[in-house]
mmCIF file of C-alpha atoms in Angstrom:
data_model
loop_
_atom_site.group_PDB
_atom_site.id
_atom_site.type_symbol
_atom_site.label_atom_id
_atom_site.label_comp_id
_atom_site.label_asym_id
_atom_site.label_seq_id
_atom_site.Cartn_x
_atom_site.Cartn_y
_atom_site.Cartn_z
ATOM 1 C CA MET A 1 0.043 -0.406 -0.443
ATOM 2 C CA THR A 2 1.517 3.289 -0.917
ATOM 3 C CA GLU A 3 0.260 6.808 -0.726
ATOM 4 C CA ASP A 4 0.935 8.271 -3.365
ATOM 5 C CA LYS A 5 -1.034 6.428 -5.735
ATOM 6 C CA LEU A 6 -3.847 5.502 -6.098
ATOM 7 C CA ARG A 7 -5.110 1.884 -5.951
ATOM 8 C CA LEU A 8 -7.573 -0.694 -6.228
ATOM 9 C CA ILE A 9 -8.195 -4.023 -4.751
ATOM 10 C CA SER A 10 -10.444 -7.136 -5.464
ATOM 11 C CA GLY A 11 -11.647 -10.255 -3.867
ATOM 12 C CA SER A 12 -12.127 -13.202 -6.341
ATOM 13 C CA ASP A 13 -12.732 -16.718 -5.870
ATOM 14 C CA ASP A 14 -9.084 -18.019 -6.485
ATOM 15 C CA PHE A 15 -8.612 -17.427 -2.457
ATOM 16 C CA THR A 16 -6.523 -14.236 -3.776
ATOM 17 C CA VAL A 17 -7.173 -9.940 -2.672
ATOM 18 C CA LYS A 18 -5.139 -8.428 -6.106
ATOM 19 C CA GLU A 19 -4.215 -4.344 -5.801
ATOM 20 C CA TRP A 20 -4.190 -2.992 -9.212
ATOM 21 C CA ASP A 21 -2.713 0.049 -10.100
ATOM 22 C CA TYR A 22 -5.425 2.375 -11.112
ATOM 23 C CA GLU A 23 -3.478 4.252 -14.141
ATOM 24 C CA THR A 24 -2.028 1.769 -16.306
ATOM 25 C CA LYS A 25 -4.414 -0.814 -14.669
ATOM 26 C CA ARG A 26 -1.837 -3.880 -13.863
ATOM 27 C CA CYS A 27 -1.911 -5.674 -10.671
ATOM 28 C CA VAL A 28 0.844 -4.592 -8.563
ATOM 29 C CA GLY A 29 0.509 -7.023 -4.971
ATOM 30 C CA THR A 30 -1.508 -10.312 -4.417
ATOM 31 C CA LEU A 31 -2.264 -11.401 -1.419
ATOM 32 C CA GLU A 32 -2.959 -15.222 -0.413
ATOM 33 C CA ASP A 33 -3.130 -16.936 2.836
ATOM 34 C CA HIS A 34 -7.324 -16.908 3.061
ATOM 35 C CA THR A 35 -8.202 -21.060 2.180
ATOM 36 C CA GLN A 36 -11.712 -19.618 0.578
ATOM 37 C CA ASN A 37 -12.887 -17.087 -1.576
ATOM 38 C CA VAL A 38 -11.991 -13.431 0.096
ATOM 39 C CA THR A 39 -15.995 -12.403 -0.220
ATOM 40 C CA SER A 40 -14.985 -8.304 1.028
ATOM 41 C CA CYS A 41 -11.870 -6.183 1.602
ATOM 42 C CA CYS A 42 -10.959 -2.414 2.384
ATOM 43 C CA VAL A 43 -8.409 -0.293 2.849
ATOM 44 C CA HIS A 44 -8.096 0.841 6.680
ATOM 45 C CA PRO A 45 -7.850 4.654 5.970
ATOM 46 C CA GLN A 46 -5.672 5.008 9.532
ATOM 47 C CA LEU A 47 -3.602 2.157 9.814
ATOM 48 C CA HIS A 48 -2.801 1.919 5.849
ATOM 49 C CA SER A 49 -3.295 -1.579 5.597
ATOM 50 C CA ILE A 50 -5.990 -3.730 3.575
ATOM 51 C CA ILE A 51 -8.253 -5.877 6.056
ATOM 52 C CA THR A 52 -10.245 -9.243 4.056
ATOM 53 C CA THR A 53 -12.692 -11.322 4.907
ATOM 54 C CA SER A 54 -14.060 -15.338 3.538
ATOM 55 C CA GLU A 55 -15.555 -17.962 3.386
ATOM 56 C CA ASP A 56 -12.969 -19.422 4.999
ATOM 57 C CA ASN A 57 -14.448 -18.192 8.315
ATOM 58 C CA THR A 58 -11.511 -15.259 9.138
ATOM 59 C CA ILE A 59 -10.859 -11.966 8.574
ATOM 60 C CA ARG A 60 -7.251 -11.246 8.109
ATOM 61 C CA LEU A 61 -5.879 -7.601 8.850
ATOM 62 C CA TRP A 62 -2.277 -6.950 5.787
ATOM 63 C CA GLY A 63 0.020 -5.536 6.383
ATOM 64 C CA PRO A 64 2.493 -2.943 4.031
ATOM 65 C CA GLU A 65 4.025 -5.516 2.549
ATOM 66 C CA ASN A 66 1.158 -7.337 1.807
ATOM 67 C CA ARG A 67 1.855 -10.191 4.611
ATOM 68 C CA PRO A 68 -0.971 -10.956 6.685
ATOM 69 C CA LEU A 69 -0.314 -9.336 10.291
ATOM 70 C CA LEU A 70 -3.345 -10.338 12.198
ATOM 71 C CA THR A 71 -6.138 -13.341 11.848
ATOM 72 C CA LEU A 72 -9.274 -13.256 13.160
ATOM 73 C CA ASP A 73 -11.234 -16.455 13.598
ATOM 74 C CA TYR A 74 -13.600 -17.067 16.224
ATOM 75 C CA GLY A 75 -15.428 -19.624 14.805
ATOM 76 C CA LEU A 76 -17.490 -17.386 12.909
ATOM 77 C CA GLN A 77 -19.488 -18.885 10.002
ATOM 78 C CA ARG A 78 -19.151 -17.082 6.883
ATOM 79 C CA VAL A 79 -17.932 -13.269 6.775
ATOM 80 C CA TRP A 80 -19.764 -10.898 4.307
ATOM 81 C CA ALA A 81 -18.862 -7.669 4.981
ATOM 82 C CA VAL A 82 -15.925 -5.313 6.248
ATOM 83 C CA GLY A 83 -14.843 -1.365 6.727
ATOM 84 C CA GLY A 84 -13.068 0.782 7.936
ATOM 85 C CA LYS A 85 -13.956 3.705 10.446
ATOM 86 C CA GLN A 86 -11.845 6.900 9.841
ATOM 87 C CA GLY A 87 -10.459 8.846 12.799
ATOM 88 C CA SER A 88 -10.228 5.443 14.583
ATOM 89 C CA CYS A 89 -8.723 2.209 14.597
ATOM 90 C CA GLN A 90 -11.994 0.222 14.628
#
C-alpha cells in the first residue's frame, strides 16, 4: 500500500486479493492466505492496511508488505463484509 498512487483492491474466488494500479490497470500485488473465496476487502483509512474477509470464516489484517499481520477466527460462520472507520482504529 502506498499513499502516493491511486490503488484499487479486489477479492476473488481464487482465494486471493489483488492490488491494482489505477493508471496502468496492472496488478501490483497479490495477497494469498485465505483458504476459500474472498467475500470482501477494504483499505483501513487510519492503519494504511488492507482488511479482508472470506468464506473460510476469517478476517485478516494485511500489512504494508502484503503479509498477514493478524487473523481473526472466532468460530464465526462466513464473513460477508468489512469496513474501516475514519479517525479510529476500529
